[in-house]
PDB file of C-alpha atoms and ligand atoms in Angstrom:
ATOM      1  CA  MET P   2      32.541 -11.828  26.732  1.00 52.00           C
ATOM      2  CA  CYS P   3      31.971 -15.550  26.335  1.00 61.00           C
ATOM      3  CA  THR P   4      34.428 -16.909  28.853  1.00 54.00           C
ATOM      4  CA  THR P   5      32.096 -19.642  29.982  1.00 46.00           C
ATOM      5  CA  CYS P   6      30.497 -20.849  26.744  1.00 50.00           C
ATOM      6  CA  GLY P   7      33.466 -22.470  24.997  1.00 52.00           C
ATOM      7  CA  CYS P   8      33.190 -20.038  22.114  1.00 68.00           C
ATOM      8  CA  GLY P   9      35.896 -20.368  19.476  1.00 60.00           C
ATOM      9  CA  GLU P  10      37.672 -23.377  20.945  1.00 57.00           C
ATOM     10  CA  ASP P  11      37.142 -25.549  17.874  1.00 59.00           C
ATOM     11  CA  ALA P  12      39.147 -25.544  14.623  1.00 67.00           C
ATOM     12  CA  GLY P  13      37.888 -22.121  13.468  1.00 80.00           C
ATOM     13  CA  PRO P  14      35.173 -20.892  11.117  1.00 87.00           C
ATOM     14  CA  ARG P  15      34.300 -22.415   7.727  1.00 90.00           C
ATOM     15  CA  TYR P  16      33.102 -20.374   4.734  1.00 91.00           C
ATOM     16  CA  THR P  17      30.676 -21.505   2.039  1.00 90.00           C
ATOM     17  CA  ASN P  18      30.169 -19.241  -0.926  1.00 90.00           C
ATOM     18  CA  LEU P  19      26.783 -19.810  -2.552  1.00 87.00           C
ATOM     19  CA  THR P  20      27.205 -16.906  -4.913  1.00 78.00           C
ATOM     20  CA  ALA P  21      27.298 -17.326  -8.686  1.00 67.00           C
ATOM     21  CA  HIS P  22      30.477 -15.550  -9.742  1.00 61.00           C
ATOM     22  CA  PRO P  23      30.500 -13.379 -12.870  1.00 53.00           C
ATOM     23  CA  HIS P  24      33.113 -15.692 -14.413  1.00 51.00           C
ATOM     24  CA  ASP P  25      30.794 -18.719 -14.205  1.00 48.00           C
ATOM     25  CA  HIS P  26      29.739 -18.728 -17.870  1.00 44.00           C
ATOM     26  CA  ASP P  27      27.481 -21.769 -17.756  1.00 44.00           C
ATOM     27  CA  GLY P  28      24.704 -19.732 -16.168  1.00 41.00           C
ATOM     28  CA  ASP P  29      23.486 -21.804 -13.265  1.00 43.00           C
ATOM     29  CA  HIS P  30      26.811 -22.925 -11.933  1.00 44.00           C
ATOM     30  CA  GLN P  31      26.775 -22.070  -8.252  1.00 47.00           C
ATOM     31  CA  HIS P  32      29.707 -23.219  -6.246  1.00 51.00           C
ATOM     32  CA  GLU P  33      29.281 -24.334  -2.717  1.00 56.00           C
ATOM     33  CA  HIS P  34      32.774 -24.733  -1.416  1.00 53.00           C
ATOM     34  CA  ASP P  35      34.069 -24.763   2.105  1.00 54.00           C
ATOM     35  CA  HIS P  36      37.217 -23.041   3.270  1.00 51.00           C
ATOM     36  CA  GLN P  37      38.799 -23.865   6.554  1.00 49.00           C
ATOM     37  CA  HIS P  38      39.849 -20.570   7.965  1.00 44.00           C
ATOM     38  CA  ASP P  39      43.322 -20.411   9.438  1.00 41.00           C
ATOM     39  CA  GLN P  40      43.030 -17.209  11.426  1.00 42.00           C
ATOM     40  CA  ASP P  41      44.887 -16.960  14.684  1.00 40.00           C
ATOM     41  CA  HIS P  42      41.802 -16.724  16.861  1.00 42.00           C
ATOM     42  CA  ASP P  43      43.397 -15.634  20.104  1.00 41.00           C
ATOM     43  CA  HIS P  44      40.318 -16.300  22.167  1.00 42.00           C
ATOM     44  CA  GLY P  45      41.202 -16.945  25.766  1.00 40.00           C
ATOM     45  CA  HIS P  46      39.379 -19.209  28.169  1.00 42.00           C
ATOM     46  CA  ALA P  47      41.585 -19.468  31.208  1.00 41.00           C
ATOM     47  CA  HIS P  48      39.124 -20.053  34.019  1.00 45.00           C
ATOM     48  CA  GLU P  49      41.400 -22.063  36.219  1.00 47.00           C
ATOM     49  CA  ASP P  50      43.707 -19.219  37.253  1.00 55.00           C
ATOM     50  CA  GLY P  51      41.179 -17.037  39.031  1.00 54.00           C
ATOM     51  CA  GLY P  52      40.201 -15.018  35.967  1.00 62.00           C
ATOM     52  CA  SER P  53      43.016 -12.452  35.693  1.00 67.00           C
ATOM     53  CA  ARG P  54      44.567 -14.095  32.624  1.00 66.00           C
ATOM     54  CA  THR P  55      41.075 -14.357  31.117  1.00 67.00           C
ATOM     55  CA  VAL P  56      40.600 -10.611  31.434  1.00 71.00           C
ATOM     56  CA  VAL P  57      43.958  -9.883  29.773  1.00 74.00           C
ATOM     57  CA  LEU P  58      43.193 -12.232  26.897  1.00 70.00           C
ATOM     58  CA  GLU P  59      39.700 -10.756  26.489  1.00 77.00           C
ATOM     59  CA  GLN P  60      41.157  -7.266  26.289  1.00 81.00           C
ATOM     60  CA  ARG P  61      43.679  -8.443  23.722  1.00 82.00           C
ATOM     61  CA  VAL P  62      41.010 -10.194  21.639  1.00 84.00           C
ATOM     62  CA  LEU P  63      38.695  -7.185  21.716  1.00 90.00           C
ATOM     63  CA  GLY P  64      41.567  -4.763  21.035  1.00 92.00           C
ATOM     64  CA  ARG P  65      42.669  -6.744  17.991  1.00 93.00           C
ATOM     65  CA  ASN P  66      39.066  -6.998  16.849  1.00 95.00           C
ATOM     66  CA  ASP P  67      38.650  -3.215  17.107  1.00 95.00           C
ATOM     67  CA  GLU P  68      41.759  -2.685  14.952  1.00 96.00           C
ATOM     68  CA  LEU P  69      40.382  -5.037  12.306  1.00 97.00           C
ATOM     69  CA  ALA P  70      36.976  -3.343  12.506  1.00 97.00           C
ATOM     70  CA  ALA P  71      38.583   0.051  11.850  1.00 97.00           C
ATOM     71  CA  ARG P  72      40.356  -1.469   8.842  1.00 97.00           C
ATOM     72  CA  ASN P  73      37.035  -2.911   7.616  1.00 98.00           C
ATOM     73  CA  ARG P  74      35.452   0.525   7.892  1.00 97.00           C
ATOM     74  CA  ARG P  75      38.139   1.999   5.627  1.00 97.00           C
ATOM     75  CA  GLU P  76      37.810  -0.907   3.189  1.00 97.00           C
ATOM     76  CA  LEU P  77      34.004  -0.561   3.094  1.00 97.00           C
ATOM     77  CA  ALA P  78      34.308   3.181   2.484  1.00 95.00           C
ATOM     78  CA  ALA P  79      36.776   2.577  -0.349  1.00 95.00           C
ATOM     79  CA  ARG P  80      34.358   0.106  -1.912  1.00 96.00           C
ATOM     80  CA  ARG P  81      31.322   2.381  -1.265  1.00 95.00           C
ATOM     81  CA  VAL P  82      29.570  -0.459   0.548  1.00 97.00           C
ATOM     82  CA  VAL P  83      27.276   0.109   3.554  1.00 98.00           C
ATOM     83  CA  ALA P  84      27.426  -2.689   6.135  1.00 98.00           C
ATOM     84  CA  ILE P  85      24.585  -3.490   8.522  1.00 98.00           C
ATOM     85  CA  ASN P  86      25.014  -5.849  11.477  1.00 98.00           C
ATOM     86  CA  LEU P  87      21.726  -7.691  12.101  1.00 98.00           C
ATOM     87  CA  MET P  88      21.578  -9.325  15.533  1.00 98.00           C
ATOM     88  CA  SER P  89      18.985 -11.143  17.623  1.00 98.00           C
ATOM     89  CA  SER P  90      18.370 -14.221  19.710  1.00 98.00           C
ATOM     90  CA  PRO P  91      17.903 -17.427  17.661  1.00 98.00           C
ATOM     91  CA  GLY P  92      14.666 -17.433  15.690  1.00 98.00           C
ATOM     92  CA  ALA P  93      13.606 -13.798  16.153  1.00 98.00           C
ATOM     93  CA  GLY P  94      13.099 -13.530  12.395  1.00 98.00           C
ATOM     94  CA  LYS P  95      16.329 -12.148  10.906  1.00 98.00           C
ATOM     95  CA  THR P  96      16.367 -14.338   7.810  1.00 98.00           C
ATOM     96  CA  THR P  97      12.622 -13.964   7.220  1.00 98.00           C
ATOM     97  CA  LEU P  98      13.013 -10.182   7.348  1.00 98.00           C
ATOM     98  CA  LEU P  99      15.992 -10.285   5.009  1.00 98.00           C
ATOM     99  CA  GLU P 100      14.271 -12.528   2.457  1.00 98.00           C
ATOM    100  CA  ARG P 101      11.328 -10.170   2.269  1.00 98.00           C
ATOM    101  CA  THR P 102      13.486  -7.038   2.257  1.00 98.00           C
ATOM    102  CA  ILE P 103      15.617  -8.258  -0.640  1.00 98.00           C
ATOM    103  CA  ARG P 104      12.545  -9.235  -2.658  1.00 98.00           C
ATOM    104  CA  GLU P 105      10.581  -6.068  -1.958  1.00 98.00           C
ATOM    105  CA  LEU P 106      13.440  -3.623  -2.503  1.00 98.00           C
ATOM    106  CA  GLY P 107      14.161  -5.397  -5.793  1.00 97.00           C
ATOM    107  CA  GLY P 108      17.843  -4.488  -6.039  1.00 96.00           C
ATOM    108  CA  ARG P 109      17.473  -0.830  -5.040  1.00 95.00           C
ATOM    109  CA  PRO P 110      19.926  -0.855  -3.395  1.00 96.00           C
ATOM    110  CA  PRO P 111      21.633  -4.164  -4.256  1.00 97.00           C
ATOM    111  CA  ILE P 112      21.949  -6.277  -1.083  1.00 98.00           C
ATOM    112  CA  SER P 113      24.471  -9.032  -0.425  1.00 98.00           C
ATOM    113  CA  VAL P 114      24.498 -11.110   2.735  1.00 98.00           C
ATOM    114  CA  LEU P 115      27.057 -12.647   5.045  1.00 98.00           C
ATOM    115  CA  GLU P 116      25.217 -15.355   6.982  1.00 98.00           C
ATOM    116  CA  GLY P 117      26.513 -16.434  10.381  1.00 97.00           C
ATOM    117  CA  ASP P 118      25.415 -19.653  12.039  1.00 96.00           C
ATOM    118  CA  GLN P 119      27.222 -22.248  14.097  1.00 95.00           C
ATOM    119  CA  GLU P 120      26.389 -24.957  11.542  1.00 96.00           C
ATOM    120  CA  THR P 121      24.592 -25.504   8.210  1.00 96.00           C
ATOM    121  CA  ALA P 122      24.029 -23.377   5.115  1.00 96.00           C
ATOM    122  CA  VAL P 123      20.244 -23.381   5.643  1.00 97.00           C
ATOM    123  CA  ASP P 124      19.948 -19.590   5.886  1.00 98.00           C
ATOM    124  CA  ALA P 125      22.361 -19.017   2.982  1.00 97.00           C
ATOM    125  CA  ARG P 126      20.156 -21.210   0.771  1.00 98.00           C
ATOM    126  CA  ARG P 127      17.092 -19.197   1.783  1.00 98.00           C
ATOM    127  CA  ILE P 128      18.892 -15.986   0.839  1.00 98.00           C
ATOM    128  CA  ARG P 129      20.218 -17.437  -2.408  1.00 98.00           C
ATOM    129  CA  ALA P 130      16.626 -18.257  -3.394  1.00 98.00           C
ATOM    130  CA  THR P 131      15.947 -14.504  -3.405  1.00 98.00           C
ATOM    131  CA  GLY P 132      18.712 -14.025  -5.985  1.00 97.00           C
ATOM    132  CA  ALA P 133      21.066 -12.142  -3.646  1.00 98.00           C
ATOM    133  CA  ALA P 134      24.759 -12.935  -3.330  1.00 98.00           C
ATOM    134  CA  VAL P 135      25.459 -14.765  -0.092  1.00 98.00           C
ATOM    135  CA  VAL P 136      28.314 -16.332   1.836  1.00 97.00           C
ATOM    136  CA  GLN P 137      27.688 -18.555   4.835  1.00 97.00           C
ATOM    137  CA  VAL P 138      30.197 -18.600   7.663  1.00 96.00           C
ATOM    138  CA  ASN P 139      29.892 -21.457  10.136  1.00 96.00           C
ATOM    139  CA  THR P 140      31.462 -20.605  13.454  1.00 95.00           C
ATOM    140  CA  GLY P 141      31.420 -24.117  14.961  1.00 94.00           C
ATOM    141  CA  ALA P 142      31.498 -23.567  18.725  1.00 93.00           C
ATOM    142  CA  GLY P 143      31.806 -19.798  18.213  1.00 94.00           C
ATOM    143  CA  CYS P 144      28.778 -17.761  19.231  1.00 94.00           C
ATOM    144  CA  HIS P 145      29.376 -14.487  17.343  1.00 95.00           C
ATOM    145  CA  LEU P 146      30.921 -13.055  14.200  1.00 96.00           C
ATOM    146  CA  ASP P 147      34.047 -10.911  14.475  1.00 96.00           C
ATOM    147  CA  ALA P 148      35.752  -8.309  12.315  1.00 97.00           C
ATOM    148  CA  GLU P 149      38.063 -10.843  10.671  1.00 97.00           C
ATOM    149  CA  MET P 150      35.033 -12.831   9.519  1.00 97.00           C
ATOM    150  CA  LEU P 151      33.499  -9.723   7.946  1.00 97.00           C
ATOM    151  CA  ARG P 152      36.779  -8.994   6.155  1.00 97.00           C
ATOM    152  CA  ARG P 153      36.894 -12.517   4.796  1.00 96.00           C
ATOM    153  CA  GLY P 154      33.216 -12.385   3.802  1.00 96.00           C
ATOM    154  CA  LEU P 155      33.796  -9.080   2.028  1.00 97.00           C
ATOM    155  CA  ASP P 156      36.605 -10.624  -0.021  1.00 96.00           C
ATOM    156  CA  GLU P 157      34.415 -13.615  -0.926  1.00 96.00           C
ATOM    157  CA  LEU P 158      31.340 -11.568  -1.815  1.00 97.00           C
ATOM    158  CA  ASP P 159      33.110  -8.690  -3.561  1.00 97.00           C
ATOM    159  CA  PRO P 160      29.924  -6.547  -3.457  1.00 97.00           C
ATOM    160  CA  PRO P 161      29.438  -3.818  -6.079  1.00 96.00           C
ATOM    161  CA  PRO P 162      29.842  -0.101  -5.244  1.00 95.00           C
ATOM    162  CA  ASP P 163      26.773   1.636  -3.780  1.00 95.00           C
ATOM    163  CA  SER P 164      25.399  -1.587  -2.366  1.00 97.00           C
ATOM    164  CA  VAL P 165      24.488  -2.870   1.088  1.00 98.00           C
ATOM    165  CA  LEU P 166      26.145  -5.773   2.871  1.00 98.00           C
ATOM    166  CA  VAL P 167      23.916  -7.214   5.587  1.00 98.00           C
ATOM    167  CA  VAL P 168      25.625  -9.397   8.148  1.00 98.00           C
ATOM    168  CA  GLU P 169      23.198 -11.804   9.797  1.00 98.00           C
ATOM    169  CA  ASN P 170      25.043 -12.473  13.031  1.00 98.00           C
ATOM    170  CA  VAL P 171      24.865 -15.739  14.972  1.00 97.00           C
ATOM    171  CA  GLY P 172      21.615 -15.889  16.961  1.00 97.00           C
ATOM    172  CA  ASN P 173      22.707 -14.714  20.415  1.00 97.00           C
ATOM    173  CA  LEU P 174      21.832 -11.640  22.504  1.00 97.00           C
ATOM    174  CA  VAL P 175      25.142 -11.621  24.383  1.00 95.00           C
ATOM    175  CA  CYS P 176      28.513 -11.884  22.618  1.00 94.00           C
ATOM    176  CA  PRO P 177      27.730 -10.252  19.230  1.00 96.00           C
ATOM    177  CA  ALA P 178      27.153  -6.978  21.116  1.00 95.00           C
ATOM    178  CA  LEU P 179      30.843  -6.833  22.056  1.00 94.00           C
ATOM    179  CA  PHE P 180      32.345  -7.316  18.626  1.00 96.00           C
ATOM    180  CA  ASP P 181      32.521  -4.313  16.324  1.00 97.00           C
ATOM    181  CA  LEU P 182      32.634  -5.564  12.744  1.00 98.00           C
ATOM    182  CA  GLY P 183      33.281  -2.164  11.163  1.00 98.00           C
ATOM    183  CA  GLU P 184      29.591  -1.853  10.295  1.00 98.00           C
ATOM    184  CA  HIS P 185      27.675   1.393   9.690  1.00 97.00           C
ATOM    185  CA  GLY P 186      24.519   0.325  11.468  1.00 97.00           C
ATOM    186  CA  ARG P 187      23.618  -2.063  14.265  1.00 98.00           C
ATOM    187  CA  VAL P 188      20.102  -3.466  14.077  1.00 98.00           C
ATOM    188  CA  VAL P 189      18.721  -5.650  16.871  1.00 98.00           C
ATOM    189  CA  VAL P 190      15.639  -7.745  16.200  1.00 98.00           C
ATOM    190  CA  MET P 191      13.621  -8.921  19.173  1.00 98.00           C
ATOM    191  CA  SER P 192      10.339 -10.755  18.832  1.00 98.00           C
ATOM    192  CA  VAL P 193       7.101 -10.798  20.761  1.00 98.00           C
ATOM    193  CA  PRO P 194       7.169 -14.488  21.847  1.00 98.00           C
ATOM    194  CA  GLU P 195      10.563 -13.942  23.525  1.00 98.00           C
ATOM    195  CA  GLY P 196       8.938 -11.644  26.118  1.00 98.00           C
ATOM    196  CA  ASP P 197       9.087  -7.911  26.731  1.00 98.00           C
ATOM    197  CA  ASP P 198      11.840  -8.234  29.342  1.00 97.00           C
ATOM    198  CA  LYS P 199      14.664  -8.980  26.915  1.00 97.00           C
ATOM    199  CA  PRO P 200      16.040  -5.420  26.728  1.00 98.00           C
ATOM    200  CA  VAL P 201      16.474  -5.172  30.513  1.00 97.00           C
ATOM    201  CA  LYS P 202      17.917  -8.688  30.749  1.00 97.00           C
ATOM    202  CA  TYR P 203      20.399  -8.226  27.872  1.00 97.00           C
ATOM    203  CA  PRO P 204      21.109  -4.484  28.094  1.00 97.00           C
ATOM    204  CA  HIS P 205      24.507  -4.495  26.330  1.00 96.00           C
ATOM    205  CA  MET P 206      22.964  -5.640  23.082  1.00 97.00           C
ATOM    206  CA  PHE P 207      20.206  -3.047  23.176  1.00 98.00           C
ATOM    207  CA  ARG P 208      22.476  -0.190  24.297  1.00 97.00           C
ATOM    208  CA  THR P 209      24.644  -0.574  21.201  1.00 94.00           C
ATOM    209  CA  ALA P 210      21.734  -0.663  18.738  1.00 98.00           C
ATOM    210  CA  ASP P 211      20.979   2.073  16.206  1.00 98.00           C
ATOM    211  CA  LEU P 212      17.620   0.477  15.460  1.00 98.00           C
ATOM    212  CA  VAL P 213      15.509  -2.034  17.405  1.00 98.00           C
ATOM    213  CA  LEU P 214      12.927  -4.001  15.475  1.00 99.00           C
ATOM    214  CA  ILE P 215      10.157  -5.613  17.529  1.00 98.00           C
ATOM    215  CA  ASN P 216       9.106  -8.450  15.250  1.00 98.00           C
ATOM    216  CA  LYS P 217       6.141 -10.836  15.155  1.00 98.00           C
ATOM    217  CA  VAL P 218       3.591  -8.248  16.299  1.00 98.00           C
ATOM    218  CA  ASP P 219       0.992 -10.420  14.536  1.00 98.00           C
ATOM    219  CA  LEU P 220       1.359 -12.685  17.605  1.00 98.00           C
ATOM    220  CA  LEU P 221       0.505  -9.948  20.148  1.00 98.00           C
ATOM    221  CA  PRO P 222      -3.070 -11.259  20.662  1.00 98.00           C
ATOM    222  CA  TYR P 223      -1.735 -14.653  21.693  1.00 98.00           C
ATOM    223  CA  VAL P 224       1.141 -13.904  24.058  1.00 97.00           C
ATOM    224  CA  SER P 225       1.717 -11.727  27.077  1.00 96.00           C
ATOM    225  CA  PHE P 226       3.820  -8.850  25.777  1.00 98.00           C
ATOM    226  CA  ASP P 227       3.463  -5.238  26.877  1.00 98.00           C
ATOM    227  CA  LEU P 228       4.567  -3.248  23.830  1.00 98.00           C
ATOM    228  CA  LEU P 229       4.429   0.142  25.574  1.00 97.00           C
ATOM    229  CA  ARG P 230       6.453  -1.042  28.570  1.00 97.00           C
ATOM    230  CA  CYS P 231       8.995  -2.641  26.271  1.00 98.00           C
ATOM    231  CA  GLU P 232       9.391   0.583  24.283  1.00 98.00           C
ATOM    232  CA  GLU P 233       9.759   2.606  27.493  1.00 98.00           C
ATOM    233  CA  GLN P 234      12.461   0.281  28.781  1.00 97.00           C
ATOM    234  CA  LEU P 235      14.253   0.423  25.438  1.00 98.00           C
ATOM    235  CA  ARG P 236      14.171   4.224  25.510  1.00 98.00           C
ATOM    236  CA  SER P 237      15.593   4.380  29.006  1.00 97.00           C
ATOM    237  CA  LEU P 238      18.421   2.015  28.023  1.00 97.00           C
ATOM    238  CA  ASN P 239      19.135   3.694  24.706  1.00 98.00           C
ATOM    239  CA  PRO P 240      17.450   7.056  24.086  1.00 98.00           C
ATOM    240  CA  THR P 241      18.867   7.455  20.580  1.00 98.00           C
ATOM    241  CA  ALA P 242      17.910   4.106  19.047  1.00 98.00           C
ATOM    242  CA  GLU P 243      14.923   4.097  16.745  1.00 98.00           C
ATOM    243  CA  ILE P 244      12.236   1.521  17.516  1.00 98.00           C
ATOM    244  CA  VAL P 245      10.031  -0.061  14.878  1.00 98.00           C
ATOM    245  CA  SER P 246       7.321  -2.663  15.534  1.00 98.00           C
ATOM    246  CA  LEU P 247       6.857  -5.010  12.641  1.00 98.00           C
ATOM    247  CA  SER P 248       5.748  -8.352  11.352  1.00 98.00           C
ATOM    248  CA  ALA P 249       8.101  -9.795   8.800  1.00 98.00           C
ATOM    249  CA  THR P 250       5.416 -12.282   7.741  1.00 98.00           C
ATOM    250  CA  ARG P 251       2.299 -10.048   7.710  1.00 98.00           C
ATOM    251  CA  GLY P 252       4.082  -6.910   6.597  1.00 98.00           C
ATOM    252  CA  ASP P 253       3.346  -4.430   9.421  1.00 98.00           C
ATOM    253  CA  GLY P 254       6.038  -1.792   9.863  1.00 98.00           C
ATOM    254  CA  LEU P 255       8.147  -2.845   6.901  1.00 98.00           C
ATOM    255  CA  ALA P 256       7.867   0.570   5.246  1.00 98.00           C
ATOM    256  CA  ASP P 257       9.463   2.129   8.347  1.00 98.00           C
ATOM    257  CA  TRP P 258      12.308  -0.406   8.244  1.00 98.00           C
ATOM    258  CA  TYR P 259      12.914   0.278   4.543  1.00 98.00           C
ATOM    259  CA  ARG P 260      12.901   4.016   5.248  1.00 98.00           C
ATOM    260  CA  TRP P 261      15.508   3.592   8.014  1.00 98.00           C
ATOM    261  CA  LEU P 262      17.701   1.416   5.774  1.00 98.00           C
ATOM    262  CA  THR P 263      17.509   3.814   2.853  1.00 96.00           C
ATOM    263  CA  ALA P 264      18.295   6.795   5.095  1.00 96.00           C
ATOM    264  CA  ARG P 265      21.270   4.970   6.631  1.00 96.00           C
ATOM    265  CA  VAL P 266      22.648   4.186   3.168  1.00 94.00           C
ATOM    266  CA  ALA P 267      22.229   7.806   2.075  1.00 93.00           C
ATOM    267  CA  ALA P 268      23.827   9.164   5.277  1.00 91.00           C
ATOM    268  CA  THR P 269      26.787   6.780   5.062  1.00 91.00           C
ATOM    269  CA  THR P 270      27.519   7.373   1.398  1.00 83.00           C
ATOM    270  CA  SER P 271      27.179  11.142   1.709  1.00 78.00           C
ATOM    271  CA  VAL P 272      29.788  11.154   4.537  1.00 73.00           C
ATOM    272  CA  ALA P 273      32.055   8.906   2.446  1.00 63.00           C
ATOM    273  CA  GLY P 274      31.681  11.374  -0.417  1.00 59.00           C
TER     274      GLY P 274
HETATM  275  N1  GTP N   6       4.294 -15.188  13.347  1.00 70.59           N
HETATM  276  C1  GTP N   6       5.425 -14.755  12.854  1.00 70.59           C
HETATM  277  N2  GTP N   6       6.443 -15.618  12.646  1.00 70.59           N
HETATM  278  C2  GTP N   6       7.607 -15.118  12.152  1.00 70.59           C
HETATM  279  C3  GTP N   6       7.785 -13.749  11.834  1.00 70.59           C
HETATM  280  N3  GTP N   6       9.058 -13.584  11.388  1.00 70.59           N
HETATM  281  C4  GTP N   6       9.631 -14.797  11.410  1.00 70.59           C
HETATM  282  N4  GTP N   6       8.756 -15.732  11.862  1.00 70.59           N
HETATM  283  C5  GTP N   6       8.985 -17.152  12.025  1.00 70.59           C
HETATM  284  O1  GTP N   6       9.967 -17.342  13.040  1.00 70.59           O
HETATM  285  C6  GTP N   6      10.760 -18.501  12.763  1.00 70.59           C
HETATM  286  C7  GTP N   6      12.229 -18.124  12.760  1.00 70.59           C
HETATM  287  O2  GTP N   6      12.479 -17.207  11.698  1.00 70.59           O
HETATM  288  P1  GTP N   6      13.908 -16.981  11.079  1.00 70.59           P
HETATM  289  O3  GTP N   6      13.773 -15.893  10.085  1.00 70.59           O
HETATM  290  O4  GTP N   6      14.503 -18.263  10.627  1.00 70.59           O
HETATM  291  O5  GTP N   6      14.698 -16.484  12.362  1.00 70.59           O
HETATM  292  P2  GTP N   6      16.255 -16.131  12.499  1.00 70.59           P
HETATM  293  O6  GTP N   6      16.361 -15.005  13.445  1.00 70.59           O
HETATM  294  O7  GTP N   6      16.853 -15.957  11.165  1.00 70.59           O
HETATM  295  O8  GTP N   6      16.793 -17.475  13.169  1.00 70.59           O
HETATM  296  P3  GTP N   6      18.325 -17.934  13.367  1.00 70.59           P
HETATM  297  O9  GTP N   6      19.066 -17.598  12.123  1.00 70.59           O
HETATM  298  O10 GTP N   6      18.207 -19.402  13.610  1.00 70.59           O
HETATM  299  O11 GTP N   6      18.812 -17.178  14.562  1.00 70.59           O
HETATM  300  C8  GTP N   6      10.268 -19.013  11.405  1.00 70.59           C
HETATM  301  O12 GTP N   6       9.345 -20.056  11.630  1.00 70.59           O
HETATM  302  C9  GTP N   6       9.584 -17.798  10.797  1.00 70.59           C
HETATM  303  O13 GTP N   6       8.556 -18.153   9.890  1.00 70.59           O
HETATM  304  C10 GTP N   6       6.684 -12.863  12.049  1.00 70.59           C
HETATM  305  O14 GTP N   6       6.736 -11.649  11.811  1.00 70.59           O
HETATM  306  N5  GTP N   6       5.554 -13.420  12.565  1.00 70.59           N
HETATM  307 MG1   MG N   7      18.524 -16.864  10.332  1.00 70.59          MG
END
């Protein structure tokens, strides 16, 4: 957990809803309003006392997060919404993949997006340009999204039944791995220019993944990246995760990603009844 990075020590997350609500009758009225979030973010950083208090606070934070995640899971099931947690290091291609996915799937299923970044609504604007509903959450100093943020995003987005909510987590291969959001699928994107050693260096993230996407394979001729070794290391860390190599810009592997997403939606909704 992020006991050394200062995560969460600012005033708390801010939400910007870029979605056109059904009650906005003038057609193109989009509202872009910020909400200061007043959650009690009990996020401990007590380094000075030898670490024991830090551990207790971390356990309390994660325990509370797990309770909220379980509540989110029930709420998502009641709404018949499938949530996918999309995680990667900064710049691996999450938003590029989402833009293309939303456009190519053309509303089948409908996709709404909760965008997480420390600052700006840059990614939310990119998603809005695709026509999808989107809420941006800015975490300030925070380096991950948590279950409370998903709950709040769900309220803001109010996605329709039988739709998908994709959560683009804050770019970070460390802390997002520890926070269950109540999602039905954890997708980790890594990309070729980052190097093939990322799974062994950041094993927690890759161990919790249901699907690993190796993006930017169009760059393989230009960088040193051993795809086979990377896949082997991924399999030894996490034998059950599926692995798909793709290029979000050139289009390689996208059909396999769409197949995984569609299957995950079908499996989740059939369990929910
Ligand atoms: N060559 C190549 N570039 C890509 C590919 N996918 C994304 N990019 C580029 O990588 C850069 C980062 O892409 P984003 O989609 O913004 O990455 P991100 O993971 O959303 O980044 P953060 O939200 O900042 O963490 C952009 O310049 C994209 O055009 C790909 O498949 N191939
Ligand atoms: Mg992004």
